[in-house]
Short mmCIF file of C-alpha atoms in Angstrom, two decimals:
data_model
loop_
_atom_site.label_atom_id
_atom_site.label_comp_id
_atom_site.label_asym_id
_atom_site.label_seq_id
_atom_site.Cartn_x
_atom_site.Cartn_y
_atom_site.Cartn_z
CA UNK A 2 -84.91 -119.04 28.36
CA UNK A 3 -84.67 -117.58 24.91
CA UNK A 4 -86.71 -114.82 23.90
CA UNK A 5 -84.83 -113.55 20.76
CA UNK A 6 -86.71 -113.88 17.56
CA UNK A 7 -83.63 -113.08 15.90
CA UNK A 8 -82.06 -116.76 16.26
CA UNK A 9 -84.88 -118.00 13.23
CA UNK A 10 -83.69 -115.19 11.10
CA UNK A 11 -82.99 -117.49 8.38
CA UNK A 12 -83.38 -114.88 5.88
CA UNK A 13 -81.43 -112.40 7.69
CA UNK A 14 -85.04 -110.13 7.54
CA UNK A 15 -85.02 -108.67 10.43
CA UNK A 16 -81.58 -108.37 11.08
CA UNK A 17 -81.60 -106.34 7.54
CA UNK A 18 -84.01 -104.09 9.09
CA UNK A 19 -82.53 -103.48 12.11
CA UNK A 20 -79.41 -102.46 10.18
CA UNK A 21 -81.77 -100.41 7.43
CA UNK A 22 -83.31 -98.61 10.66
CA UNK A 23 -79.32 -97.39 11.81
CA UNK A 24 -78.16 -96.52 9.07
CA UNK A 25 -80.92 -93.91 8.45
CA UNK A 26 -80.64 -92.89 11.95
CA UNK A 27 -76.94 -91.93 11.02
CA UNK A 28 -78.12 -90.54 7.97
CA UNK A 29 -80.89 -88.07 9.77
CA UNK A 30 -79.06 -87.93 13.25
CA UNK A 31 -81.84 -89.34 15.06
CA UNK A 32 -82.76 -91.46 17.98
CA UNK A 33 -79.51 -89.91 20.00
CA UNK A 34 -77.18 -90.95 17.28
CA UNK A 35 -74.75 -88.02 15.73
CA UNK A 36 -74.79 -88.04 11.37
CA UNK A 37 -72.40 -90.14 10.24
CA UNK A 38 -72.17 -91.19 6.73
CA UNK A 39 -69.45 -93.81 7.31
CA UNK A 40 -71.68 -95.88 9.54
CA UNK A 41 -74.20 -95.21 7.83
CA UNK A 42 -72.89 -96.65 4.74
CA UNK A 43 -71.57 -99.94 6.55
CA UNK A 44 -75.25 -100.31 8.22
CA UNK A 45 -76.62 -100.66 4.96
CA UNK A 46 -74.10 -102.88 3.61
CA UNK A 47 -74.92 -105.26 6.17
CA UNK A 48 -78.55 -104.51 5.20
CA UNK A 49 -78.88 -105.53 1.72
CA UNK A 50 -78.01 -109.03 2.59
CA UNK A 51 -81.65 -109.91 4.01
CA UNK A 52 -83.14 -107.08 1.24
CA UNK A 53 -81.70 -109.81 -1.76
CA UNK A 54 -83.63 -112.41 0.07
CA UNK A 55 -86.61 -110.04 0.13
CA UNK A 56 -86.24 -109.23 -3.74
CA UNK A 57 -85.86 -112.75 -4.75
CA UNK A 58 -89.32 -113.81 -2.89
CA UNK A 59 -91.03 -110.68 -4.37
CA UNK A 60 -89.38 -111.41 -7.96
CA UNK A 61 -91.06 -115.48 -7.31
CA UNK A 62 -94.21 -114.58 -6.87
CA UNK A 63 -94.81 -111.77 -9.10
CA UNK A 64 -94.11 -114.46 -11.49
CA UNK A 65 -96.96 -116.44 -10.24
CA UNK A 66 -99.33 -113.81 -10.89
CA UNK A 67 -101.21 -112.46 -13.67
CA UNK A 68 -103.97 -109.80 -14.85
CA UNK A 69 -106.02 -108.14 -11.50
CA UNK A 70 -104.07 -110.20 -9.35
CA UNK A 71 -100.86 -108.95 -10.23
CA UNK A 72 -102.64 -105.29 -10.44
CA UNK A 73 -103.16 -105.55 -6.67
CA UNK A 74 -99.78 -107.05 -6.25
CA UNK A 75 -97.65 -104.29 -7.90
CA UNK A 76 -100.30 -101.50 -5.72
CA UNK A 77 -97.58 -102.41 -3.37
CA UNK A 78 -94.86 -103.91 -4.69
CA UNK A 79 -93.91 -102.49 -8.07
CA UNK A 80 -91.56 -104.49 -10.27
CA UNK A 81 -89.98 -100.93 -10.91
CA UNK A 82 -89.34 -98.69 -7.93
CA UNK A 83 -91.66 -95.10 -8.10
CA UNK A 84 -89.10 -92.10 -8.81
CA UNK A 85 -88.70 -89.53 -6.04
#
């Protein structure tokens, strides 16, 4: 019996953040993992595959929206990323 959700992972989602989570482990030497930029670097990699995916859907229906609907929208997904 299968109990991996990971076999529908058509969009590579949660594979991408799975790989997003590791790589900032490396990053912050967390969760028992020493900082390592190398793997760090490849975990990401491997998660901006699903991310495009992500980007794409986001970009698609943004363009469906318009006036207070796509004010609530961009509350939480702005078309431009906030500066740190």
């Amino acid at each position: 019996r299968e109990v991996s959700s990971l076999r529908h992972d058509d969009g590579e989602l949660a594979t991408s953040v799975v790989h997003h989570e590791l790589g900032m482990a490396y990053l912050i030497a967390s969760d028992g993992l020493p900082q390592d930029f190398a793997l760090a670097d490849k975990h990401f990699r491997l998660a901006s595959r699903g991310m495009d995916g992500v980007q794409m859907k986001l970009d698609a229906d943004r363009s469906q929206l318009s006036g207070e609907a796509l004010q609530v929208f961009e509350r939480f997904y702005p078309s431009t990323p906030a500066s740190p």
